[in-house]
PDB file of C-alpha atoms and ligand atoms in Angstrom:
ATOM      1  CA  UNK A 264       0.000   0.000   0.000  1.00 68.00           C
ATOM      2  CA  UNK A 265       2.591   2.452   0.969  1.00 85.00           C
ATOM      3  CA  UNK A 266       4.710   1.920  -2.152  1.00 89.00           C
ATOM      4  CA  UNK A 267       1.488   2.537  -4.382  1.00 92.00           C
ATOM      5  CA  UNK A 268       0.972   6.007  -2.067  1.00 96.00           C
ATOM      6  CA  UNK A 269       4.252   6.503  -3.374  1.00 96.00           C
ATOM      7  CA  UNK A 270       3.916   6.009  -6.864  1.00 95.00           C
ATOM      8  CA  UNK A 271       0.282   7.979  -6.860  1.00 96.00           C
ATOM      9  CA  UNK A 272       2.267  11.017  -5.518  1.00 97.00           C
ATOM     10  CA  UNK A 273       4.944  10.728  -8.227  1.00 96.00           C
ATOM     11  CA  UNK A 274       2.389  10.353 -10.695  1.00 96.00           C
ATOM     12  CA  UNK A 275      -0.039  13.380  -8.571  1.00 97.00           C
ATOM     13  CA  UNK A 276       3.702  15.977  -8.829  1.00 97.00           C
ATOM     14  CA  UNK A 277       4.528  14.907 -12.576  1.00 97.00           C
ATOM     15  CA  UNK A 278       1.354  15.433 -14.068  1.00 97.00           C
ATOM     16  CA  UNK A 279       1.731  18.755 -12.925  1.00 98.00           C
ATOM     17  CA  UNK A 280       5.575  19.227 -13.093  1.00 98.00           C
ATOM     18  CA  UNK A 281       6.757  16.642 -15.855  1.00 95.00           C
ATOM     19  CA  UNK A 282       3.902  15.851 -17.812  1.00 93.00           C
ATOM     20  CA  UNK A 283       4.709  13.159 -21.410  1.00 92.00           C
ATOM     21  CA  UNK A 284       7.661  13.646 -22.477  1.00 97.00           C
ATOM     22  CA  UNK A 285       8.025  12.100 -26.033  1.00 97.00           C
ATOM     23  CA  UNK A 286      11.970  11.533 -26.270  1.00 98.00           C
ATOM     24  CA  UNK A 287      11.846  10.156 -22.543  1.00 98.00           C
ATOM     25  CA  UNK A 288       8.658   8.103 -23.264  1.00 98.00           C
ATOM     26  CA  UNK A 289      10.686   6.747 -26.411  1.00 98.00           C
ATOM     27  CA  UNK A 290      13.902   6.222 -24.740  1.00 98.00           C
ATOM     28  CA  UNK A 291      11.903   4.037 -22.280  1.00 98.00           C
ATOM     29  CA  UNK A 292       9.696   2.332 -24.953  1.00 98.00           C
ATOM     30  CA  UNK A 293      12.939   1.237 -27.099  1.00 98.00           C
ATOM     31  CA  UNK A 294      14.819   0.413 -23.525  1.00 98.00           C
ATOM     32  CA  UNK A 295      12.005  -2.083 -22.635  1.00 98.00           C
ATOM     33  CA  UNK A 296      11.640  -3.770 -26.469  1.00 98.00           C
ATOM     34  CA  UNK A 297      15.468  -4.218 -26.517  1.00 98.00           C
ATOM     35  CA  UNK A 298      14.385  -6.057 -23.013  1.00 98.00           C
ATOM     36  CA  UNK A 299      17.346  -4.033 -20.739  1.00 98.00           C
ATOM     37  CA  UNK A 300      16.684  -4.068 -16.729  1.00 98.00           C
ATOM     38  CA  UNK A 301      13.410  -1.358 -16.072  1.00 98.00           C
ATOM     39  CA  UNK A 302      16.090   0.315 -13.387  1.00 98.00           C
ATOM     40  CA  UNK A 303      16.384   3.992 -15.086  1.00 98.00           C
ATOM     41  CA  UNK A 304      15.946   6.651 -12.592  1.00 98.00           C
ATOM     42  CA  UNK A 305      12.392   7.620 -12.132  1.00 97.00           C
ATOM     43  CA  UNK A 306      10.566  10.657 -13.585  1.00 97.00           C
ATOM     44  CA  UNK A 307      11.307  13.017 -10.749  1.00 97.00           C
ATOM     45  CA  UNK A 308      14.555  12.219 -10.233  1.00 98.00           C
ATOM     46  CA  UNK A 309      15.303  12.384 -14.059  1.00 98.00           C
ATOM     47  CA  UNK A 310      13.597  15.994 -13.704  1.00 98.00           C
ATOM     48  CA  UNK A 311      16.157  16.896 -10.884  1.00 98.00           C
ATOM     49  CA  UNK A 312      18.762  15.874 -12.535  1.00 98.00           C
ATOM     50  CA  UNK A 313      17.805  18.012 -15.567  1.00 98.00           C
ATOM     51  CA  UNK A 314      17.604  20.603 -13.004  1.00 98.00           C
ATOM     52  CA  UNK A 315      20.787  20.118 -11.369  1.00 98.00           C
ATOM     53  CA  UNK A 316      22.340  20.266 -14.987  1.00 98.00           C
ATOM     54  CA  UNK A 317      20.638  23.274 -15.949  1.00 97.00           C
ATOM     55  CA  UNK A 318      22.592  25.345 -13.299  1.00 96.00           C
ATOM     56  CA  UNK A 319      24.512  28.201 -14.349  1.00 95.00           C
ATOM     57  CA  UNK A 320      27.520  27.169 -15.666  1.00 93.00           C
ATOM     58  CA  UNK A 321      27.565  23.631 -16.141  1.00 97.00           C
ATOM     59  CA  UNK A 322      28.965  22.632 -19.553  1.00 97.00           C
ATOM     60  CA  UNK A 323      30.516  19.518 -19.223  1.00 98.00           C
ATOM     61  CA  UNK A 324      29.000  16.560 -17.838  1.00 98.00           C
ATOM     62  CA  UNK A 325      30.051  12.621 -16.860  1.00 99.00           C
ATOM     63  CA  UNK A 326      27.350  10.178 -15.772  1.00 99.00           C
ATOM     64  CA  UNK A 327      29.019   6.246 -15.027  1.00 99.00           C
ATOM     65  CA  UNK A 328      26.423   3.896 -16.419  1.00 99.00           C
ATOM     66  CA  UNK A 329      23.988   4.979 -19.512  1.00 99.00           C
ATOM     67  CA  UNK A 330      21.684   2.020 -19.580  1.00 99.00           C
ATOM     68  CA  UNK A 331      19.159   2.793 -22.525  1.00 98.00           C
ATOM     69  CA  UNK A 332      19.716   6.620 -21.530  1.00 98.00           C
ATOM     70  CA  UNK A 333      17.528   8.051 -19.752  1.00 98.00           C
ATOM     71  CA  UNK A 334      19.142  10.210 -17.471  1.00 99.00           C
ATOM     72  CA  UNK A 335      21.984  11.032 -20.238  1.00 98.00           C
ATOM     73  CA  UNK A 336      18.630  12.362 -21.618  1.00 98.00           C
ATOM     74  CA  UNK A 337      17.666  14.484 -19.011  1.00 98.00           C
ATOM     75  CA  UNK A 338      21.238  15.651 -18.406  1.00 98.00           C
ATOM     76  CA  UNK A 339      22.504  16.320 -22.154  1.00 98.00           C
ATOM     77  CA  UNK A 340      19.309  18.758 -22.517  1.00 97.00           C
ATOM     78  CA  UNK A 341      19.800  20.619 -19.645  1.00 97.00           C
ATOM     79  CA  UNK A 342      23.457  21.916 -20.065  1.00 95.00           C
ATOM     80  CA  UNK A 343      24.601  25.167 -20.968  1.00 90.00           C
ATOM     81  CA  UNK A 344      24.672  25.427 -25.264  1.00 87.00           C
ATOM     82  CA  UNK A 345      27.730  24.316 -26.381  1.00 91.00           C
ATOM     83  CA  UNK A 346      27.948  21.932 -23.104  1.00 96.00           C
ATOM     84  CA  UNK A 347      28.698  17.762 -23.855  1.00 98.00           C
ATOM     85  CA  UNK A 348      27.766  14.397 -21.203  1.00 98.00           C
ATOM     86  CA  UNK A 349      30.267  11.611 -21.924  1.00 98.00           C
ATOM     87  CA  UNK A 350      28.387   8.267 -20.779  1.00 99.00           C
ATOM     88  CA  UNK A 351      30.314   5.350 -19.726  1.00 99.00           C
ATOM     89  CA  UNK A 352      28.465   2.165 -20.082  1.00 99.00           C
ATOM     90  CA  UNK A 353      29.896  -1.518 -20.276  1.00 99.00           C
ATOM     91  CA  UNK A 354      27.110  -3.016 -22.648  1.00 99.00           C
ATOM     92  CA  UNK A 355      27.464  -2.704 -26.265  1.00 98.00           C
ATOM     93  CA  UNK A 356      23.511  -3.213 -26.132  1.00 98.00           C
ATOM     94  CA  UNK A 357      22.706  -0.689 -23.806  1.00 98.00           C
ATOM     95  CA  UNK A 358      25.505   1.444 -25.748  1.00 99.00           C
ATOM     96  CA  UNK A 359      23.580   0.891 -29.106  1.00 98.00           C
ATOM     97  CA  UNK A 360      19.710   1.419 -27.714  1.00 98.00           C
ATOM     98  CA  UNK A 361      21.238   4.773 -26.025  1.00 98.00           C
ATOM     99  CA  UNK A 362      22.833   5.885 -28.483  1.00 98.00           C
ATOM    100  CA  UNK A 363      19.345   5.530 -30.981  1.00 98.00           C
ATOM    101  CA  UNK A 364      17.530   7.111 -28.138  1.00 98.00           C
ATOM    102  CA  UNK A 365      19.995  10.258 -28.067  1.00 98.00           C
ATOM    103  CA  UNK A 366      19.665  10.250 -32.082  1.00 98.00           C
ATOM    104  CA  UNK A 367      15.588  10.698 -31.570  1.00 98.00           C
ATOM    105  CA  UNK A 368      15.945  12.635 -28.956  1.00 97.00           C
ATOM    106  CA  UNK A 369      17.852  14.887 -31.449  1.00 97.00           C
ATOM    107  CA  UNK A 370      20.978  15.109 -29.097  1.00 97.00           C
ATOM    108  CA  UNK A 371      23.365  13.246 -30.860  1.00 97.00           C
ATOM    109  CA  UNK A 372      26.275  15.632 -30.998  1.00 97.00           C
ATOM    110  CA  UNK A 373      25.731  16.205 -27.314  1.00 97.00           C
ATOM    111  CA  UNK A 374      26.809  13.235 -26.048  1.00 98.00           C
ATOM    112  CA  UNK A 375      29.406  10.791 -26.179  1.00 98.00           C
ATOM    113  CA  UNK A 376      28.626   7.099 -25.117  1.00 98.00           C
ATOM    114  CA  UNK A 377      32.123   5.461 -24.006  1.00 98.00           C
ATOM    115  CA  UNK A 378      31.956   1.625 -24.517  1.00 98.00           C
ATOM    116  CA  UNK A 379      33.977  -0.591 -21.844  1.00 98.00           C
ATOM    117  CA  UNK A 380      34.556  -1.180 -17.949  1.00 98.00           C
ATOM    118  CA  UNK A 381      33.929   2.156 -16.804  1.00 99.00           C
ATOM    119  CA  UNK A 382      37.066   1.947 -14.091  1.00 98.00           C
ATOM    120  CA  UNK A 383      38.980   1.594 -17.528  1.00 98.00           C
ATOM    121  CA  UNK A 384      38.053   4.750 -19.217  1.00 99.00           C
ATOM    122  CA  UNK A 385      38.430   6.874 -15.776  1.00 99.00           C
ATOM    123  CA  UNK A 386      41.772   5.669 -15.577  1.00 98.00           C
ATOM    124  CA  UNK A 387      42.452   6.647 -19.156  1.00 98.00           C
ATOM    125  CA  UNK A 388      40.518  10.306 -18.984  1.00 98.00           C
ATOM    126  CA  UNK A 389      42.855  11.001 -15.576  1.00 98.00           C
ATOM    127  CA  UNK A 390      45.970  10.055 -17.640  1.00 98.00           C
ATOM    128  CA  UNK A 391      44.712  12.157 -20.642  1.00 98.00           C
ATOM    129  CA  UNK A 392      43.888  15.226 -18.372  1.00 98.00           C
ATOM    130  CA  UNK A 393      40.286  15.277 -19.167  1.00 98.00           C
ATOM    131  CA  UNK A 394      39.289  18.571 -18.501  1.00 98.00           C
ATOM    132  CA  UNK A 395      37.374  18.779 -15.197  1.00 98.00           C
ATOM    133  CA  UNK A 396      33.535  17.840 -15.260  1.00 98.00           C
ATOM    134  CA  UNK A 397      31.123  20.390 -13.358  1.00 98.00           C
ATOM    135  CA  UNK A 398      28.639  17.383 -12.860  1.00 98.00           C
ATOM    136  CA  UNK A 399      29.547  13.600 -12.283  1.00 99.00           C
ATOM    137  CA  UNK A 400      26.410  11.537 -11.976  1.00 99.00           C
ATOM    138  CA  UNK A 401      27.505   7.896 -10.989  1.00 99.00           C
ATOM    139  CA  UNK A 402      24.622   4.954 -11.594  1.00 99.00           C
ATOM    140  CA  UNK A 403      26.633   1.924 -12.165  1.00 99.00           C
ATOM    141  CA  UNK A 404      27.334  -1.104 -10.840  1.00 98.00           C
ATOM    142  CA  UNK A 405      27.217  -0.455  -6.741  1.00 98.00           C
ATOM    143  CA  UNK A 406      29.803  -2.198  -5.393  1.00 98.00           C
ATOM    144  CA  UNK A 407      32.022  -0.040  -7.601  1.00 99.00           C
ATOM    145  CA  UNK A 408      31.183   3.518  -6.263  1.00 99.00           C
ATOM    146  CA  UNK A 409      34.153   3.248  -4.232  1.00 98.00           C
ATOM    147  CA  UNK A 410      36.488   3.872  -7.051  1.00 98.00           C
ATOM    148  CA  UNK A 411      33.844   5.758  -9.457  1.00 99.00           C
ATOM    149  CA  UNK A 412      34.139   8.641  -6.478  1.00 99.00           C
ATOM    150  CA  UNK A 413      38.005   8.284  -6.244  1.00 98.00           C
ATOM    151  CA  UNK A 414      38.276   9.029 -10.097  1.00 98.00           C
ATOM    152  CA  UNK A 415      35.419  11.588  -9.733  1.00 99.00           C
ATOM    153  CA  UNK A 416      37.268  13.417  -7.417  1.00 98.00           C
ATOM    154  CA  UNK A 417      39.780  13.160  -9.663  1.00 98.00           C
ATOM    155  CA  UNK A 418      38.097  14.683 -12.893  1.00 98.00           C
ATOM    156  CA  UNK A 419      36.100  18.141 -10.925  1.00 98.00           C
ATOM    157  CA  UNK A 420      37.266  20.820  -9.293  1.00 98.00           C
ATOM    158  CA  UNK A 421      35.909  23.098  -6.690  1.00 98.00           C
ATOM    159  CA  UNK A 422      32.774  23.749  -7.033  1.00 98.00           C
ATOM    160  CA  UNK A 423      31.697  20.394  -8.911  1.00 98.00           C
ATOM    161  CA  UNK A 424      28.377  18.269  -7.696  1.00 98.00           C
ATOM    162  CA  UNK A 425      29.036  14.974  -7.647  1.00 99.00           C
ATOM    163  CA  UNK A 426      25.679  12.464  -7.577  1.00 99.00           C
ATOM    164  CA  UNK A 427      25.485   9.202  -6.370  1.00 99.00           C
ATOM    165  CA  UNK A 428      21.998   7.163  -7.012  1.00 98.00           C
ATOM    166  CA  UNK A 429      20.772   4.233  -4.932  1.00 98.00           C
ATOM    167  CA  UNK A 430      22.644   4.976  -2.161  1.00 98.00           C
ATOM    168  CA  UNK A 431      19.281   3.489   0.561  1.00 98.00           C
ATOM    169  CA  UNK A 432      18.093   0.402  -1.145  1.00 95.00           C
ATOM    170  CA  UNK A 433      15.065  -0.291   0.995  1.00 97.00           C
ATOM    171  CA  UNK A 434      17.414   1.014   4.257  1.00 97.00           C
ATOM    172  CA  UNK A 435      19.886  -2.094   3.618  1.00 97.00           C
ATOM    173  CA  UNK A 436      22.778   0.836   3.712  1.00 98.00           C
ATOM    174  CA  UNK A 437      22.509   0.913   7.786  1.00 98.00           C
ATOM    175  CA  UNK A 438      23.455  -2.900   8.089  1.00 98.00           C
ATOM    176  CA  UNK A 439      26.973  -3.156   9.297  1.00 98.00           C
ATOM    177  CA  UNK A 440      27.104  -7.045   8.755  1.00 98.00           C
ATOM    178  CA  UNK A 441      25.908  -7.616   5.291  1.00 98.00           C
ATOM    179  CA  UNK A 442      28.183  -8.884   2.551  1.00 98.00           C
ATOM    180  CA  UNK A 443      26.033  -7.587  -0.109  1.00 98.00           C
ATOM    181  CA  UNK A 444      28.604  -5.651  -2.251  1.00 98.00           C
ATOM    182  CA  UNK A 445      26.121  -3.021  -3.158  1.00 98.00           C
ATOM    183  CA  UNK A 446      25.373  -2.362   0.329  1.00 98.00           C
ATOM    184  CA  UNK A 447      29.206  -2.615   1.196  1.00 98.00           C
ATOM    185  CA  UNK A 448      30.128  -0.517  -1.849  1.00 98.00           C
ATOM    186  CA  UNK A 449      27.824   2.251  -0.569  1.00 98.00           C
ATOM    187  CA  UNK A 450      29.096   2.001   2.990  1.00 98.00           C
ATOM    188  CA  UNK A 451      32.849   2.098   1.911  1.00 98.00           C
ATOM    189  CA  UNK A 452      31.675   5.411  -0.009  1.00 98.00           C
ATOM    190  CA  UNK A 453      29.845   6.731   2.694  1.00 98.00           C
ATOM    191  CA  UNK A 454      33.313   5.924   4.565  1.00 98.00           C
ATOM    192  CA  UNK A 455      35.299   7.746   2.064  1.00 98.00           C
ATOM    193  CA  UNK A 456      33.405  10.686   2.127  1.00 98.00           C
ATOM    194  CA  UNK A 457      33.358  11.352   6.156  1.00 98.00           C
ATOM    195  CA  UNK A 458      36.992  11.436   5.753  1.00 98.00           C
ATOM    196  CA  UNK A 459      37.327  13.772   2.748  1.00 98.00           C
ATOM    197  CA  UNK A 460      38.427  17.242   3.484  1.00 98.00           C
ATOM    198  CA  UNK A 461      37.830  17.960   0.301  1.00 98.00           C
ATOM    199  CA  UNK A 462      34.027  17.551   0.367  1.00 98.00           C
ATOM    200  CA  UNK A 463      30.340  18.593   1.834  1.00 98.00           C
ATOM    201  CA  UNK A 464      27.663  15.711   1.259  1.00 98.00           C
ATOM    202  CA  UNK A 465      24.359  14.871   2.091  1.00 98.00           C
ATOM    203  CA  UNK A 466      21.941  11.808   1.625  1.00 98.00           C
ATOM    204  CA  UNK A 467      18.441  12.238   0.827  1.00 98.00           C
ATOM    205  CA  UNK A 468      16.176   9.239   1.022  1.00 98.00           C
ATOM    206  CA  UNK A 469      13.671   9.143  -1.606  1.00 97.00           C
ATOM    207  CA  UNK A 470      10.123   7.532  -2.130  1.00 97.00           C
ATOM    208  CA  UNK A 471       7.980   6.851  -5.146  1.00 95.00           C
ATOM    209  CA  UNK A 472       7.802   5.416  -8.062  1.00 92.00           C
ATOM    210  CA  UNK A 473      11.342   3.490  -7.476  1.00 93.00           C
ATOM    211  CA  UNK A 474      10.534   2.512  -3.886  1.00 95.00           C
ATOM    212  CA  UNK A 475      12.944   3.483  -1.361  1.00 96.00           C
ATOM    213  CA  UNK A 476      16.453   4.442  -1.871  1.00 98.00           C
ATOM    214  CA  UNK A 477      18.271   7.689  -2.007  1.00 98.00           C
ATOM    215  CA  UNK A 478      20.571   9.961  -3.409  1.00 98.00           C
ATOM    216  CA  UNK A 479      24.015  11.337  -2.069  1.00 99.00           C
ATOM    217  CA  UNK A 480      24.929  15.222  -3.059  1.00 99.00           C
ATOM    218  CA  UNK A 481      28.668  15.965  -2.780  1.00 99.00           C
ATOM    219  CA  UNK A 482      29.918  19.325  -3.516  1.00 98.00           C
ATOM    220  CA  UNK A 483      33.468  19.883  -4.277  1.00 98.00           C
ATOM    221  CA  UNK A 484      34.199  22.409  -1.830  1.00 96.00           C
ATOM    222  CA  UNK A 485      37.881  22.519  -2.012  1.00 94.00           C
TER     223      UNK A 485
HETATM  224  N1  LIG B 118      21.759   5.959 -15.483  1.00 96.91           N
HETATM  225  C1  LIG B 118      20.767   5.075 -16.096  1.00 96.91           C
HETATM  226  C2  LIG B 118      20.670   3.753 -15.390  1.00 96.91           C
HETATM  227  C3  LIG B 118      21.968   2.999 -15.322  1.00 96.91           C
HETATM  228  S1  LIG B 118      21.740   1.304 -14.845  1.00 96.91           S
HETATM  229  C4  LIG B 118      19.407   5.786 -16.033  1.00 96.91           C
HETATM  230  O1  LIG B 118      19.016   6.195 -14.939  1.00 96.91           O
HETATM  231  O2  LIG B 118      18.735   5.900 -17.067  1.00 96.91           O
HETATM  232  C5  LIG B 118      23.407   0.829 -14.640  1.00 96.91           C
HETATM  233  C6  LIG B 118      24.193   0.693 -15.936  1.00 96.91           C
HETATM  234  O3  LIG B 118      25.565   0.567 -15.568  1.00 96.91           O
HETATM  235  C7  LIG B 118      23.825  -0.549 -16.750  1.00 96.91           C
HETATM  236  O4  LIG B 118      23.561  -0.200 -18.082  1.00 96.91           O
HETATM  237  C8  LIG B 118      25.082  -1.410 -16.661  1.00 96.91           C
HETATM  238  O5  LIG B 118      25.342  -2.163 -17.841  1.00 96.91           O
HETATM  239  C9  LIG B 118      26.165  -0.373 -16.441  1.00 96.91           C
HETATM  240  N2  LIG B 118      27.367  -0.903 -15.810  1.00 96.91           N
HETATM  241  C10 LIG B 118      27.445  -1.880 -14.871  1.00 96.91           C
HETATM  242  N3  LIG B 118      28.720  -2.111 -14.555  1.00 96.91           N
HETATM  243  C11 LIG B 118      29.472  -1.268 -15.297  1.00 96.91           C
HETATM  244  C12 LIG B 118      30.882  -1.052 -15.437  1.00 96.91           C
HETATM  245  N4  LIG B 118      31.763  -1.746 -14.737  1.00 96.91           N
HETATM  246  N5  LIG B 118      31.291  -0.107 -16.296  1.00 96.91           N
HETATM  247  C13 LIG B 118      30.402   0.615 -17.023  1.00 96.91           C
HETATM  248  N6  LIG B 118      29.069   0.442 -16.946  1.00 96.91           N
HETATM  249  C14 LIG B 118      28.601  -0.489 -16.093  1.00 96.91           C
HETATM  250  C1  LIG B 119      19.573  -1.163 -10.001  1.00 96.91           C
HETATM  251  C2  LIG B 119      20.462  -0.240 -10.489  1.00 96.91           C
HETATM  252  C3  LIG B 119      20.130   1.109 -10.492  1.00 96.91           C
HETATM  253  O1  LIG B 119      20.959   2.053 -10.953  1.00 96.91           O
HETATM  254  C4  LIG B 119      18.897   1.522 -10.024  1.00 96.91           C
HETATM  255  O2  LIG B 119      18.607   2.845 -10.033  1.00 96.91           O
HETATM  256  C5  LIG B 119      18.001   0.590  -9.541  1.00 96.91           C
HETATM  257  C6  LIG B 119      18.335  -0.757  -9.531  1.00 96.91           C
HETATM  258  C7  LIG B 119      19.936  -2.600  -9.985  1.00 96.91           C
HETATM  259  O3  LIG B 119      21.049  -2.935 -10.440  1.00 96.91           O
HETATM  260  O4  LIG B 119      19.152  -3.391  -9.523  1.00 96.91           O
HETATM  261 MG1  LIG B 120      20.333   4.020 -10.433  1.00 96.91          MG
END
């Protein structure tokens, strides 16, 4: 019952605030025929990402796992003109339905989808000097945020947002015990952070149409 509340009120907000959105609803449509994992961010968090991107300033954006994308979606058309996401996805078939849905979508020379183990190309954008991203967005595989926030600190400067999704999973995050390497890649990052001079963070738990999980905000303040 409470998880239907959930999705009503997501449903309730975006019919007001993010009504059909036809590249989103096609990005989606060709995601689920090409049968990849329904595990895109939801509507509302797509929207504040879009937000989030749309700040003042950001150009240049990296997001660590495209899936079909979705959020590259919401991202690419929120940054300043001019402004690029690169996408780093493992997949080839979640490379090729993104990169059809970024070709409807009409943002095709906005991003660039970067095919391999996304540990891989970090390691080869620090050695090439990539130029520092204003917004990191990291949605990969969990047990890997660990090192996707090492290179991410790596590849901003001050001032930089760096996102982390799924960071709750249904509260799992607050058991010390488990050996679920999500849960104990989140924790390590959590870790990580609360020794980082570098950094201010929060976690926000979210509900809705995703269930329970959460989102962690770190600003680059240093
Ligand atoms: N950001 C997307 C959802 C990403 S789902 C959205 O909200 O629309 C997680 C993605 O990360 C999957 O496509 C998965 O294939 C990819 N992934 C998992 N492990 C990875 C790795 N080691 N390197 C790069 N991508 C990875
Ligand atoms: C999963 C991954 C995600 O990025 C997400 O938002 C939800 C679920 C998953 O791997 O199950
Ligand atoms: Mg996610």
């Amino acid at each position: 019952m409470k998880d239907a509340q959930w999705a009503a009120v997501d449903d309730y907000v975006g019919a007001l605030m993010f009504p059909p959105d036809a590249a989103l609803q096609a990005a989606l449509d060709a995601s689920a025929a090409a049968e990849l994992p329904p595990i895109a961010v939801s509507a509302a968090q797509g929207k504040l990402l879009q937000i989030l991107a749309g700040f003042h300033g950001v150009t240049s954006v990296l997001e660590i796992g495209t899936l079909g994308g979705y959020s590259t979606i919401c991202l690419a058309r929120a940054v300043s003109p001019g402004g690029k996401v690169v996408t780093l996805e493992l997949e080839p078939k979640h490379a090729e339905v993104a990169t059809a849905n970024f070709a409807l979508a009409g943002l095709a020379d906005m991003v660039d989808v970067r095919l391999g183990r996304a540990t891989d190309t970090l390691e080869s954008m620090v050695k090439e000097q990539h130029a520092p991203f204003d917004l990191v967005f990291i949605d990969a595989d969990k047990q890997s945020i660990p090192e996707y926030f090492t290179y991410a600190l790596q590849l901003t400067r001050k001032g930089s947002l760096i996102i982390v999704d799924n960071v709750i999973r249904d509260g799992a995050v607050v058991d010390a015990t488990s050996t679920d390497p999500s849960v104990v890649g989140v924790r390590r990052f959590n870790e990580m952070v609360s020794q980082e001079p570098r950094v201010t963070a929060t976690t926000i738990q979210t509900v809705g149409a995703k269930g329970w999980d959460g989102l962690t905000f770190v600003l680059v303040s240093s």
